[in-house]
Structure formats: C-alpha cells, structure tokens
Coordinates of C-alpha atoms in Angstrom, one line a residue:
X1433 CA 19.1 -18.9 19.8
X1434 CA 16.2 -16.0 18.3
X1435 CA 17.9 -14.1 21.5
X1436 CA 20.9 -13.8 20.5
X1437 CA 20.5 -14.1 16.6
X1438 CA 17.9 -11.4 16.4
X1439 CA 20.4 -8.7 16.8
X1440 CA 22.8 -9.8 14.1
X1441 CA 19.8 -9.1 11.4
X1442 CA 21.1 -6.2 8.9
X1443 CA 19.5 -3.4 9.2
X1444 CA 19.7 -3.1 5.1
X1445 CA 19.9 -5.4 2.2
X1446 CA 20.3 -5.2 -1.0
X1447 CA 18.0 -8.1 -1.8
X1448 CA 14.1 -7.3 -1.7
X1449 CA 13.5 -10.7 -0.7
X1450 CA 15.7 -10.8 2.3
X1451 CA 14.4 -7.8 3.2
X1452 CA 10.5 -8.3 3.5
X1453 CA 11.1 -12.0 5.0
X1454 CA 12.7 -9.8 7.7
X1455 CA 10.5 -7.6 8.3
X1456 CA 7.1 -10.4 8.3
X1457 CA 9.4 -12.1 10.8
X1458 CA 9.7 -9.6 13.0
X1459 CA 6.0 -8.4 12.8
X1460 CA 4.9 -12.1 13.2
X1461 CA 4.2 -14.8 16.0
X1462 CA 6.4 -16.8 14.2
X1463 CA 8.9 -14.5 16.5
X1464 CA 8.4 -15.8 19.0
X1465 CA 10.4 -18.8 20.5
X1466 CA 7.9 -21.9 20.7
X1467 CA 6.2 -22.6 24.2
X1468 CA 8.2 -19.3 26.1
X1469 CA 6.4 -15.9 27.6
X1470 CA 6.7 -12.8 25.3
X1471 CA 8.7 -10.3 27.6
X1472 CA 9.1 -6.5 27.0
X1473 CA 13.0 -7.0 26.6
X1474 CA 11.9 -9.6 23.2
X1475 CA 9.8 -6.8 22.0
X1476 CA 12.1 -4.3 22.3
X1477 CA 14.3 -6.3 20.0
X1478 CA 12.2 -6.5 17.2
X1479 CA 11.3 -3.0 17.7
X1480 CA 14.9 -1.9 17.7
X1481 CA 15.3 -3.9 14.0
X1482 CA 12.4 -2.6 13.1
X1483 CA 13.6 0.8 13.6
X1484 CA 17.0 0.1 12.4
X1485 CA 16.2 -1.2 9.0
X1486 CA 13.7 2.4 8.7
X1487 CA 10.6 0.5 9.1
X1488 CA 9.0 3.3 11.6
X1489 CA 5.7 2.5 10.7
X1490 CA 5.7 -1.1 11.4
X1491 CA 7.6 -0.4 15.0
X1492 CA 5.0 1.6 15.9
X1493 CA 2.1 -1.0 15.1
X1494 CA 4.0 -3.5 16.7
X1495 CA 4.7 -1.4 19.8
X1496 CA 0.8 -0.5 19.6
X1497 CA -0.5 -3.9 20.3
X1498 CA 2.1 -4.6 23.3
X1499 CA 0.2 -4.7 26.3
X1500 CA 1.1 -2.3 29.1
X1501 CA 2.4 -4.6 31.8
X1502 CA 5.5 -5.8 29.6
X1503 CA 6.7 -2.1 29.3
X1504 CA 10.1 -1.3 30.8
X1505 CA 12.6 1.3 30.2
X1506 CA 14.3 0.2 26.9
X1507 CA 10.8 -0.5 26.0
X1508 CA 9.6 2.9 26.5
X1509 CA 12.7 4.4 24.8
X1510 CA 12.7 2.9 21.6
X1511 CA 8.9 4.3 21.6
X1512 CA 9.9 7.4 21.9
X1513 CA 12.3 7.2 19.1
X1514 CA 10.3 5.3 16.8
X1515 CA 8.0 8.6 17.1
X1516 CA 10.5 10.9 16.8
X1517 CA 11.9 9.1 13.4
X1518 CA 8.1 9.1 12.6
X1519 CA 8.1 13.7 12.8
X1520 CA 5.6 12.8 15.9
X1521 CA 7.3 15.2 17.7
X1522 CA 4.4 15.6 20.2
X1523 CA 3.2 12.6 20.3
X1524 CA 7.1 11.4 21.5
X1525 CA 6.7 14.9 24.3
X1526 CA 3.7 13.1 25.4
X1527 CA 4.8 9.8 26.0
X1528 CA 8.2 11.5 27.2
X1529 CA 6.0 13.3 30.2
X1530 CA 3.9 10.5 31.1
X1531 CA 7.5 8.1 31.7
X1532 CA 9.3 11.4 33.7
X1533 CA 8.9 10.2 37.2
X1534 CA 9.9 6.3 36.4
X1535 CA 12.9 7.0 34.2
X1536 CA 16.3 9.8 35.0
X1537 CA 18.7 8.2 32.5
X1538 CA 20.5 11.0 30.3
X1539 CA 18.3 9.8 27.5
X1540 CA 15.2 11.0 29.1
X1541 CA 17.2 14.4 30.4
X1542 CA 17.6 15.6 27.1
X1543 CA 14.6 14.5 25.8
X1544 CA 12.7 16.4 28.7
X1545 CA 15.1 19.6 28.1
X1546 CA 14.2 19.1 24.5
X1547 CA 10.3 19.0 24.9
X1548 CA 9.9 21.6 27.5
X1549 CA 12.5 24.0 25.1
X1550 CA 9.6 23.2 22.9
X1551 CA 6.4 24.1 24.9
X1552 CA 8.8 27.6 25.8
X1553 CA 9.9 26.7 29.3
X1554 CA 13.8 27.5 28.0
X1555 CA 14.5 28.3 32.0
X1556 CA 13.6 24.4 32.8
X1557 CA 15.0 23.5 30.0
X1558 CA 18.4 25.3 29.9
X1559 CA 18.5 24.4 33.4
X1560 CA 18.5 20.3 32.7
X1561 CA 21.3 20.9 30.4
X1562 CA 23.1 22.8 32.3
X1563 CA 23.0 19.8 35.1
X1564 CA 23.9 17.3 32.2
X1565 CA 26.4 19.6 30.8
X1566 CA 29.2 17.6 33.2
X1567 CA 28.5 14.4 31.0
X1568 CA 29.3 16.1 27.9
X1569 CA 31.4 13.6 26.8
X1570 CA 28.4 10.9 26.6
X1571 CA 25.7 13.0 25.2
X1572 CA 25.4 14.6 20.9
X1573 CA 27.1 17.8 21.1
X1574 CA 24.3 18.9 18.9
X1575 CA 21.7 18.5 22.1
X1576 CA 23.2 21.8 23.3
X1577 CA 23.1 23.5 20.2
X1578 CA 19.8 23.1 19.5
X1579 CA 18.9 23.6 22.9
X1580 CA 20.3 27.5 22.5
X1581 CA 18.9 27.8 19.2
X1582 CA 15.4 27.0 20.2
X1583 CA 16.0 30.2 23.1
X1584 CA 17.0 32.1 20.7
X1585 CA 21.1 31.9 21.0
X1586 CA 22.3 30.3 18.6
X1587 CA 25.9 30.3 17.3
X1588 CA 27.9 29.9 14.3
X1589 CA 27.7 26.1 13.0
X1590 CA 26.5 22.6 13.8
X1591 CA 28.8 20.3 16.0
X1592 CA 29.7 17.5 14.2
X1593 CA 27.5 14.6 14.2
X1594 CA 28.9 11.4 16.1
X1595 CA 26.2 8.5 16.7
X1596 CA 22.4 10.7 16.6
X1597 CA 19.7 9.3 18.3
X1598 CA 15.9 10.0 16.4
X1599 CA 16.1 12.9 19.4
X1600 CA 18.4 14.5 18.2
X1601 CA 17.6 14.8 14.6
X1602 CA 14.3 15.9 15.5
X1603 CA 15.9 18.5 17.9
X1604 CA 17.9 19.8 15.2
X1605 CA 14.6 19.9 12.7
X1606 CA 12.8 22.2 15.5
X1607 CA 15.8 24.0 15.7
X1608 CA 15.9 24.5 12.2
X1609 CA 20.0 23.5 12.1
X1610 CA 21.2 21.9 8.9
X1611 CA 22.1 18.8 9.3
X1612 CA 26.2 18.2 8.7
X1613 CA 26.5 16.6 4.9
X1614 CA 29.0 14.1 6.0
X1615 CA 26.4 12.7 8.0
X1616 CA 25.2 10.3 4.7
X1617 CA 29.0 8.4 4.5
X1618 CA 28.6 6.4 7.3
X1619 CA 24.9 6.8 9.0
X1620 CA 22.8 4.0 9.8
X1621 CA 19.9 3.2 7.8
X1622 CA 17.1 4.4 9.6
X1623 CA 19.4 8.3 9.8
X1624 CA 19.9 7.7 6.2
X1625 CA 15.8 7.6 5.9
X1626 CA 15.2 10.3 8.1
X1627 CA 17.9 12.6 6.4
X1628 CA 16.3 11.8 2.9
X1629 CA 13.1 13.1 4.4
X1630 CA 14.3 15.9 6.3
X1631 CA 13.9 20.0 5.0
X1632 CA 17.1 21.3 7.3
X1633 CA 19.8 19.4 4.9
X1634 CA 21.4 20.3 1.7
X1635 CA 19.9 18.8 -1.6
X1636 CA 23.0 16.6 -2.3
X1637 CA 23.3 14.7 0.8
X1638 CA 19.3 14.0 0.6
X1639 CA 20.0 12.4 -2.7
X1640 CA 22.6 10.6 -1.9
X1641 CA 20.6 9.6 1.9
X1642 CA 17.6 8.8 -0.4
X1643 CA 19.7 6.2 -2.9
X1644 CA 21.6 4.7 0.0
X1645 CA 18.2 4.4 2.0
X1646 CA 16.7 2.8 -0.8
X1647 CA 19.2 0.3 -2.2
X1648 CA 18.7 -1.2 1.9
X1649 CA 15.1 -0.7 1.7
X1650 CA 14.4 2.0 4.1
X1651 CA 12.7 3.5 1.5
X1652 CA 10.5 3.2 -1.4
X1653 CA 11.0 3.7 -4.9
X1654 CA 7.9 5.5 -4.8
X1655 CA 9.1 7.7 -1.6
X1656 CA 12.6 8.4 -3.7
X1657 CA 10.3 9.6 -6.9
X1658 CA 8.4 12.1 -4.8
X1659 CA 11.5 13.3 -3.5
X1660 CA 12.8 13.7 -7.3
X1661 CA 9.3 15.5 -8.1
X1662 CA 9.6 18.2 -5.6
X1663 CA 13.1 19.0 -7.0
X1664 CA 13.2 22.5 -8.6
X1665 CA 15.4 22.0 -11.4
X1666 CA 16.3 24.8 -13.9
X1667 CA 14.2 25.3 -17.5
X1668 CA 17.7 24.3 -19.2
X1669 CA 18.0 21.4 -17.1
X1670 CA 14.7 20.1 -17.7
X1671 CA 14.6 20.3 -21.4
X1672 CA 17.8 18.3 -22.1
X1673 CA 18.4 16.0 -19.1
X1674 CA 19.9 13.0 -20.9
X1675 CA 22.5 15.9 -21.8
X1676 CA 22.6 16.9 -18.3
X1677 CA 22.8 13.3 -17.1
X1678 CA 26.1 12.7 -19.6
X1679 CA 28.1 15.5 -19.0
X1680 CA 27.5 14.7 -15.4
X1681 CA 26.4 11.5 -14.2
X1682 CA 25.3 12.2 -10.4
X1683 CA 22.6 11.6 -7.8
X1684 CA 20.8 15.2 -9.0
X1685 CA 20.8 14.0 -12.7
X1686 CA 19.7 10.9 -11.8
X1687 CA 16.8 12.7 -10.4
X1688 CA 16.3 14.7 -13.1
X1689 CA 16.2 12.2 -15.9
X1690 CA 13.6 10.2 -13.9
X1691 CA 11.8 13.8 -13.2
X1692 CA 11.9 13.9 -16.8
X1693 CA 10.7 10.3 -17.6
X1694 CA 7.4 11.2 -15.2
X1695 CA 6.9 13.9 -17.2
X1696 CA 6.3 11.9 -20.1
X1697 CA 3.1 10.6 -20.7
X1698 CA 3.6 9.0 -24.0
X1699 CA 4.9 5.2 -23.3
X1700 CA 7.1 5.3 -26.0
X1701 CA 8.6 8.5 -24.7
X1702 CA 8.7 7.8 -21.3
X1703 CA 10.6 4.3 -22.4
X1704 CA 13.6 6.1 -24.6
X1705 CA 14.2 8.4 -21.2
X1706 CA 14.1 4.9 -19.1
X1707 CA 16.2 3.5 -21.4
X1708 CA 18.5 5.5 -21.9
X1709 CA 19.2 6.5 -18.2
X1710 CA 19.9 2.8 -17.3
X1711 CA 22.1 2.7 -20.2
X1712 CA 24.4 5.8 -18.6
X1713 CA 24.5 4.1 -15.0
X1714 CA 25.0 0.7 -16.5
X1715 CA 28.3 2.5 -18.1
X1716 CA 29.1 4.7 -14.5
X1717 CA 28.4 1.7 -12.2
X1718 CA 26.0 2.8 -11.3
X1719 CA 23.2 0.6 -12.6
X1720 CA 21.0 -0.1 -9.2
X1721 CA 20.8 4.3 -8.3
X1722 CA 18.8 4.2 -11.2
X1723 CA 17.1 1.1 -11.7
X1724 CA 15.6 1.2 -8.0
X1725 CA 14.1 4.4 -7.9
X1726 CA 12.4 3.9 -11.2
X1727 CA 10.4 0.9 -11.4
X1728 CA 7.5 3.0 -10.0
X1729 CA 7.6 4.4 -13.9
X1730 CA 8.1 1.1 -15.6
X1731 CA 5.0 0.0 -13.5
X1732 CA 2.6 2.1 -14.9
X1733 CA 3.8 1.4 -18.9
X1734 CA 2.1 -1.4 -20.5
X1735 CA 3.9 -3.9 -22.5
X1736 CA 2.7 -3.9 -26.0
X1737 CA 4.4 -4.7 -29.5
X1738 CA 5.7 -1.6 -30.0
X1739 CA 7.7 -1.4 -27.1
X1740 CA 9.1 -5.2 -27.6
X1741 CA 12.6 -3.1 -28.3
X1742 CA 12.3 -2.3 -24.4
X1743 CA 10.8 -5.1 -24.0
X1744 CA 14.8 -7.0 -22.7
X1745 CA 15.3 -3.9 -20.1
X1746 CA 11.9 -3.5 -18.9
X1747 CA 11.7 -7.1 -17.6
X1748 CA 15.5 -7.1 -16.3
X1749 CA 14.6 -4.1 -13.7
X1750 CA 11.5 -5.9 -12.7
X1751 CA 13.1 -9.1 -12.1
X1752 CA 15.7 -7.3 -9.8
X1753 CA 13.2 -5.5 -8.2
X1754 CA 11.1 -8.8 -7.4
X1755 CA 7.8 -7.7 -9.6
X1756 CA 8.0 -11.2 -11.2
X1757 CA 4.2 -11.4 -12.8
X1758 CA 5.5 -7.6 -14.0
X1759 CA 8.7 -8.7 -15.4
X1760 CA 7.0 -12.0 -17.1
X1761 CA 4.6 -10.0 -19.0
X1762 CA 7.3 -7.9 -20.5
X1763 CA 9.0 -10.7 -21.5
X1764 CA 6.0 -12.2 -22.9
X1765 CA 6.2 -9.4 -25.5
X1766 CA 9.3 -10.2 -26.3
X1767 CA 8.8 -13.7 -26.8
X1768 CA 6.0 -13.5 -28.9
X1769 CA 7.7 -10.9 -31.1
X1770 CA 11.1 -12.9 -31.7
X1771 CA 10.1 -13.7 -35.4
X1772 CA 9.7 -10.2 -36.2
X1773 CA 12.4 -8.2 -34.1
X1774 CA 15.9 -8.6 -33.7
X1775 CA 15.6 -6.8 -30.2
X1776 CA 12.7 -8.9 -29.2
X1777 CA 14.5 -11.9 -30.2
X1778 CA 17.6 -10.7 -28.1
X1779 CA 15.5 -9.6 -25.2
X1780 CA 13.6 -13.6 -25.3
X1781 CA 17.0 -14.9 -25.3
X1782 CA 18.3 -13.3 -22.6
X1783 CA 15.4 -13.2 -20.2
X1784 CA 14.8 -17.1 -21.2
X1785 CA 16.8 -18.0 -17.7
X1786 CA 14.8 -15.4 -15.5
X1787 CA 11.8 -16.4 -16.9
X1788 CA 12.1 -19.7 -16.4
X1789 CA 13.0 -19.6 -12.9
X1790 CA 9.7 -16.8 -12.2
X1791 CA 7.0 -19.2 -14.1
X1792 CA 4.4 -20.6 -11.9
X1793 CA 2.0 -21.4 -14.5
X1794 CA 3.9 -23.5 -16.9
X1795 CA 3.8 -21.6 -20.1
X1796 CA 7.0 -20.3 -20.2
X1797 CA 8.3 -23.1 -22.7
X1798 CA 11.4 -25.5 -21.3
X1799 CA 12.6 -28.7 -22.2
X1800 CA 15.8 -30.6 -22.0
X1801 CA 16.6 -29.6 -25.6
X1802 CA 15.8 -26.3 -24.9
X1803 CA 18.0 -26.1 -21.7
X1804 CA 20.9 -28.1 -24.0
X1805 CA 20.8 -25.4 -26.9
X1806 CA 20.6 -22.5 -24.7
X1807 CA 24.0 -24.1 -22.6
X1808 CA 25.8 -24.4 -25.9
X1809 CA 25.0 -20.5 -27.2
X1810 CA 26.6 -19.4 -24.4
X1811 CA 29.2 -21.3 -24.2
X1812 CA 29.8 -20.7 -28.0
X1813 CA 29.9 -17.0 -27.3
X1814 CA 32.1 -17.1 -24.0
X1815 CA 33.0 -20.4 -22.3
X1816 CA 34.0 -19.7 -18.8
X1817 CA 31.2 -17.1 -18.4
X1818 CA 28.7 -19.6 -20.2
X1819 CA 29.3 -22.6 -18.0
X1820 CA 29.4 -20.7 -14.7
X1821 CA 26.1 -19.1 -16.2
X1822 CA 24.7 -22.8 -17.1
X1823 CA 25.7 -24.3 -13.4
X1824 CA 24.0 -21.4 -11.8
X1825 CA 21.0 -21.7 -13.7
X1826 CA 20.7 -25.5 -13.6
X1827 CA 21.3 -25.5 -9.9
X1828 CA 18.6 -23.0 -9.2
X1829 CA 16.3 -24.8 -11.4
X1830 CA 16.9 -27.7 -9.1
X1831 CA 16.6 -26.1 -5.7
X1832 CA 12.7 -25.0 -7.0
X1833 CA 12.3 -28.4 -7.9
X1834 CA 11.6 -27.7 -11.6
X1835 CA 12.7 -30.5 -13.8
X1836 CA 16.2 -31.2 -15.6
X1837 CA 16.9 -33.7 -18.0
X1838 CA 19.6 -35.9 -17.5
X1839 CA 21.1 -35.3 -20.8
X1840 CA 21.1 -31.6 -19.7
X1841 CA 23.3 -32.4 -16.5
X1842 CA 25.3 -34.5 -19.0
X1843 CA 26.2 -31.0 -20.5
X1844 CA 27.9 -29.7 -17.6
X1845 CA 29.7 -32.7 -16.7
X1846 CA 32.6 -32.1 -19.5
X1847 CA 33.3 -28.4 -17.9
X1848 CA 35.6 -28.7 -14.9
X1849 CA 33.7 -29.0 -11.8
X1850 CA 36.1 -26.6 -9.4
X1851 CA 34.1 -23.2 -8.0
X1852 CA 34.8 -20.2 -5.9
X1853 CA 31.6 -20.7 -4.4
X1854 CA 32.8 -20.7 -0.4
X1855 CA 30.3 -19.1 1.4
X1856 CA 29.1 -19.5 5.1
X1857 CA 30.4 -21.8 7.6
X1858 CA 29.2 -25.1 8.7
X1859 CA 27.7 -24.2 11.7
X1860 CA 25.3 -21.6 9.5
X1861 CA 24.6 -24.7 6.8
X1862 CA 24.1 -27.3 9.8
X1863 CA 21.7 -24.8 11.7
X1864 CA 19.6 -24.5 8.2
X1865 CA 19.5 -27.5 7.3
X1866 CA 18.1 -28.7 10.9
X1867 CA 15.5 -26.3 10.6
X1868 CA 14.7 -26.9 7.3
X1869 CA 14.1 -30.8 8.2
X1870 CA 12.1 -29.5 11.3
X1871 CA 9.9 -27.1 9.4
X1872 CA 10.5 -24.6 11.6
X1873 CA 9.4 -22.0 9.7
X1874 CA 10.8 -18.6 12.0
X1875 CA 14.2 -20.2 12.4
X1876 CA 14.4 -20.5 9.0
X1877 CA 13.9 -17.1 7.8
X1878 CA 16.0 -16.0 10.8
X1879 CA 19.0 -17.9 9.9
X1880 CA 18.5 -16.6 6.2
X1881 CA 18.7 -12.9 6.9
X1882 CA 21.4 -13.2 8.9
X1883 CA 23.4 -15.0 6.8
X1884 CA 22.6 -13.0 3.9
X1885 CA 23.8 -9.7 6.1
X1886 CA 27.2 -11.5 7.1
X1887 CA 27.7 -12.3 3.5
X1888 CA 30.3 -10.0 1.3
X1889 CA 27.9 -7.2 -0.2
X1890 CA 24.8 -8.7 2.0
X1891 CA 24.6 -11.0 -0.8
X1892 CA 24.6 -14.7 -0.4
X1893 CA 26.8 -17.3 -2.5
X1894 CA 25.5 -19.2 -4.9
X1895 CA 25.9 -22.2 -2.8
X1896 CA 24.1 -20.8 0.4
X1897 CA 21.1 -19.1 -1.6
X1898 CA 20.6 -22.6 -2.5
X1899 CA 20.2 -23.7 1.0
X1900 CA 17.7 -20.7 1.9
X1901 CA 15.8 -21.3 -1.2
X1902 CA 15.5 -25.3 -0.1
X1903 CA 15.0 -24.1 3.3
X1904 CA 12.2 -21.7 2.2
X1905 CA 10.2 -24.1 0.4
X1906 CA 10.2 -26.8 2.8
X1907 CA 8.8 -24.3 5.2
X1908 CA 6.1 -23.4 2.6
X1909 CA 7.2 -19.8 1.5
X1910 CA 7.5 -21.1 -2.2
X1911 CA 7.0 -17.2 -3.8
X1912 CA 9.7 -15.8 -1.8
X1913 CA 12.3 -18.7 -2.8
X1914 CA 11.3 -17.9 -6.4
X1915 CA 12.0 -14.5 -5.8
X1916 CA 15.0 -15.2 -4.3
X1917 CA 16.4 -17.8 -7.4
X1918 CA 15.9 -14.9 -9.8
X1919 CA 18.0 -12.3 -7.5
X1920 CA 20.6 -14.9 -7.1
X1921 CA 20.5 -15.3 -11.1
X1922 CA 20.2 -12.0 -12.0
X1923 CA 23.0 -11.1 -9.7
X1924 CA 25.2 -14.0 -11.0
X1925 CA 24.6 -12.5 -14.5
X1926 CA 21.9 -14.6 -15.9

C-alpha cells in the first residue's frame, strides 16, 4: 500500500500542517513498510517527493545516508537532479562522470554533453548531441540551445519550455538563457522554486514563481522576503508604496509594501504597513500572497498594549501560518485589553474560536456558557453563517477531545442538521480509520497527505479533517492535529 500511495502525495499544499507531516514522513523510518528490506527503488520514491514538493535539501540528506549497494539507475538520477536543483552544478558533473560507463540512457547523454560543454570540450560535447539529435522529439528543445550557446553560437530566442528536468534549467543558467515567462502558469513546484531563485528570468515571473512556490511550501516566507529585499525599486516607489500597492495591486507591489514594512523599525510603523497591505489583498483576493510572505515581519514585533488595535490581524496570520504560541500571545493582548478598546474587544471576540482550539495550557477561558453566548452572537448577527460557524467549531473542539457541555450541543440541535460536507470516499475513511485503531503511525500520516492533495483546493472537508485530526492523535502527533483544527477553522471562517 506505502508503494503505490507514496506517489499520489502532492507535491504542494496549501496547509503547513500537511505539508511538514509529509515531509517527516518521508525523511523518517516510519517510511518504511514494517518487517520489509529498504530497496533503492523505495528510496528513490521518497527522494523523487522530496524533490517534487522543492525540499532539495532534505533529498540530498536522505540520499546521503543510502548506502551504496542499494544504488541503481533511477537512483543515481534523481541524485543528479536533486544537485542540479541544489546550483551544485559540479558536484552533479562529478557524480555524472563517475555513473558514465554503467548508465547510456538519453538522460545521462545530455547530461554528459552538458558537463563536458562545461569543462570546454564543445567538440565531445557537440558531438553527443549531434548523435542524440535523431531523438529530438523525446529530449528539451532547450538542451540544444544551450548546448550552442555555451560554444559560443547562440541564436535568436529560447525554445519553448515543455516538461524541464533540474538539467536543463541548470543548462540554461550556465548558458545564461532567460528562462520563457510562461514557464510559472503551469510548472511543477520544485521549477516554480528553482525559477524564484534563478538570475536568467524576468522579475515578474520570479514573483509570481516565488508566491506560487510558497503558498505549496517550496519555499520560505523568509526565502520570499529576501527575494523582496534584493528588489531595486524606484525612490518614488519606495516612499509611497501603499499608493503604489492601490493603484496597482500585483506581485511587485506586494513586494514592495512588505520591502517597505522591513524597512520600518518602529513597531507601530511597521504594523500600519502590515496592516494595511493585508487589508488591499483581503479586498483583491488575494489575501494568502501577502499574508505568507510576511509572517517573518510579524514575528519579530512584540505584542504589547499599544498595538492591541493589531492585536485581531496579527494573531489571524499566525494562526494560518501554524505559529500557534505566536498567534496566542497576540491574542492575549487583546483579551486582556477588551475593557479598554473597542478593537481589542473585537479582536478577543473573533479570535475566541482559534484560541480555543490552539490552548494547551488551559488559560484560554471556556465554559459551556461561554460556548452558548458566543453560538447566539453569531447567530444573532448572521444565522446560516453562525450555525455552520458553531457546528465547525463544536466539532473540532470534540475531535481534540476538549470538553462540551451538553446544554451547548443542545444549541445546535434546533438548526437543521443537513451539510455539504461530502468529502472523500469510503475506501479513504475505512483505510483511516483502520490505521487509526492500529496506531500505525506512518499509514496514518500517509493516508492524510494524500487525501488532503485529492481534495478540491488540496484542502480537506470539514468532515475528513476530522478523521485525520482523530487519526493523528491516536497515533500521538497531538501538536500537529491542533494545528491542523485551527487551519480547518480558520479556513472554514472561524
């Protein structure tokens, strides 16, 4: 079952949670099937969704502890490619020569054509291609372009990009061809990564490479920010960039109003800019582009009273972003300052849910009356969207095992009791709920990943992120089912 699972994990998610339970999973012993040999074709699955989701660094540590004798040809080839995603370009020629005499597949043509081309043997290396060139139609247009340029021909243009291996962007780096824009519409996560880090493409598409790679987790919000810091934006541009970013809302302004929020070392400076900027791509829809990237900057402000007016919008974008002990102390502030502040007492209200969920320690307050009165606000101020809010909360609340009054459930029980909720199919619930009773700890998380990536918008119904989260504590990983409640409730609205 890991067999043929494995390769159904997404290579992205939108869900933080999902994501780094993938990727312990794949870097753990809890891998591997119970009581079965490791063999190099296993390995070179969870290297290959290693690579895919952009986690080149953790490939290559896996890949460094396989021992020699499980090596085979796939094996080999996805370590060239994790080095090439890496920029080890000679590190990946070196492993490259040492596998020439065991392996003549057109992979390892054009990776030898590329590496001699490198070293200045063009006339070895024009000559491979040349003896390829009859299998055009299953090799990157690109290799032969780049293999030109790096003699010294080269021609008007970049062929069209089609599926690129990790060779072949690194061929085009050395060859110093741009990379086609068009290549960030539909390229897979881990050439989403490398174009966001790559010099030989246009400005526009790295932005919009670096927010797609990020929103799946290929990259960090820290490795977005530096990219935003090494931006040279025009004088104009940098002293009105909430201007810039209404007039027009894009992935450069987006850059520049966080370049601009670094820039401030005042909190309560650096807090409007924040603000402000989520505010814009909460009205463009495009509230996670800018929310992502810039929890790095909400990190490093430190909730006091008088901030408690960002107190509300602080917490939400740490919440989403998993930082729960972050969020918790942010809303904290706000709780604390209710009495005085008609922000702070919003901002307590509304992260009341969130917090509740992310408490570990008990002092977030909750009660059955306290559970009742916040059911009936909402459900005052909108009551379709305040008992779907109350059912998601209440059955989250249950799934961690905290405590609900009956009189609470009694609440719900006069609202109707249909839902949209269908999720995944029986055979996915059956399969999780077997492992769940069998503690199996690997098939768990497994199962969880890849139902969460064959789920509409990689994110998982209400009624199957209940199961995981069950599933997850029964198997002991108690912090990442909290983590996961307050996704599922912050993406339901809560």
């Amino acid at each position: 079952m890991v067999s043929a699972l494995m390769p159904r994990m997404p290579a992205g998610s939108p869900s933080a949670t999902i994501r780094g339970l993938a990727e312990r999973l794949l870097i753990s012993r809890a891998a591997v099937p119970a009581r079965k040999p490791v063999d190099a074709s296993f390995i070179a699955l969870r290297v290959d969704r290693l690579l895919a989701m952009g986690r080149i660094e953790q490939a290559l540590s896996l890949l460094k502890i396989t021992a020699d004798e499980r090596q085979d040809e796939n094996l080999a080839r996805i370590r060239a490619e994790s080095m090439f995603f890496n920029n080890d370009t000679a590190g990946a020629c070196t492993a490259i020569q040492n596998e020439r005499d065991k392996y003549t597949g057109l992979y390892w043509s054009q990776a030898q054509a590329f590496c001699l081309a490198l070293s200045g043997d063009h006339t070895r290396a024009a000559l491979i291609a040349d003896l390829i060139r009859e299998r055009e139609g299953e090799i990157e247009p690109v290799f032969f372009a780049a293999i030109d340029a790096l003699a010294g021909a080269r021609k008007n243009g970049t062929p069209a990009l089609q599926a690129p291996a990790a060779l072949h962007l690194a061929m085009m780096r050395a060859a110093k061809l741009q990379i086609p824009a068009e290549i960030v519409q539909g390229g897979a996560v881990s050439v989403l990564r490398s174009v966001a880090l790559s010099p030989n493409v246009a400005l526009g598409a790295r932005l919009i490479a670096a927010e797609k790679a990020h929103r799946e987790g290929a990259l960090t919000g820290e490795q977005v920010l530096r990219l935003y810091l090494g931006i040279p934006f025009a004088p104009e541009e940098l002293n009105a960039p909430i201007t810039a970013a209404e007039e027009n809302w894009s992935p450069r302004t987006r850059a520049l109003t966080l370049r601009s929020a670094a820039a401030q070392k005042v909190p309560l400076a650096r807090a409007e800019v924040l603000r402000r900027a989520w505010q814009i791509g909460g009205e463009r829809d495009s509230y996670a582009e800018i929310a992502g990237p810039s929890m790095p900057l909400v990190a490093e402000l430190t909730p006091a009273v008088e901030l408690n007016w960002f107190a509300g919008d602080a917490a939400r974008v740490l919440f989403a972003g998993g930082r729960m002990d972050a969020a918790l102390q942010w809303y904290r502030i706000a709780a604390r300052d209710r009495a005085a502040s008609d922000e702070a007492r919003a901002a307590d209200a509304a992260l009341w849910p969130l917090a509740v969920l992310a408490d570990t320690t008990g002092t977030v307050p909750l009660t059955g009356a306290l559970l009742t009165d916040w059911y009936a606000v909402r459900r005052q101020a909108d009551p379709q969207t305040g008992e779907r809010q109350a059912r998601t909360l209440f059955a989250l609340m249950a799934a961690l095992g905290r405590p609900i009054s009956a009189v609470a459930w009694q609440s719900l029980l006069n609202a109707p009791f249909g839902s949209n909720d269908t999720g995944l199919n029986v055979a996915w619930q059956s399969r999780v709920d077997e492992a769940t009773g069998g503690r199996r700890l690997g098939e768990a998380v497994l199962l969880a990943a890849v139902g969460a990536g064959e789920s509409e918008g990689g994110v998982l119904k209400l009624g199957d992120a209940l199961r995981v989260i069950s599933a997850l504590r029964a198997v002991g990983l108690e912090s990442d089912a909290r983590r996961l409640a307050v996704e599922t409730a912050v993406a339901s609205g809560l």
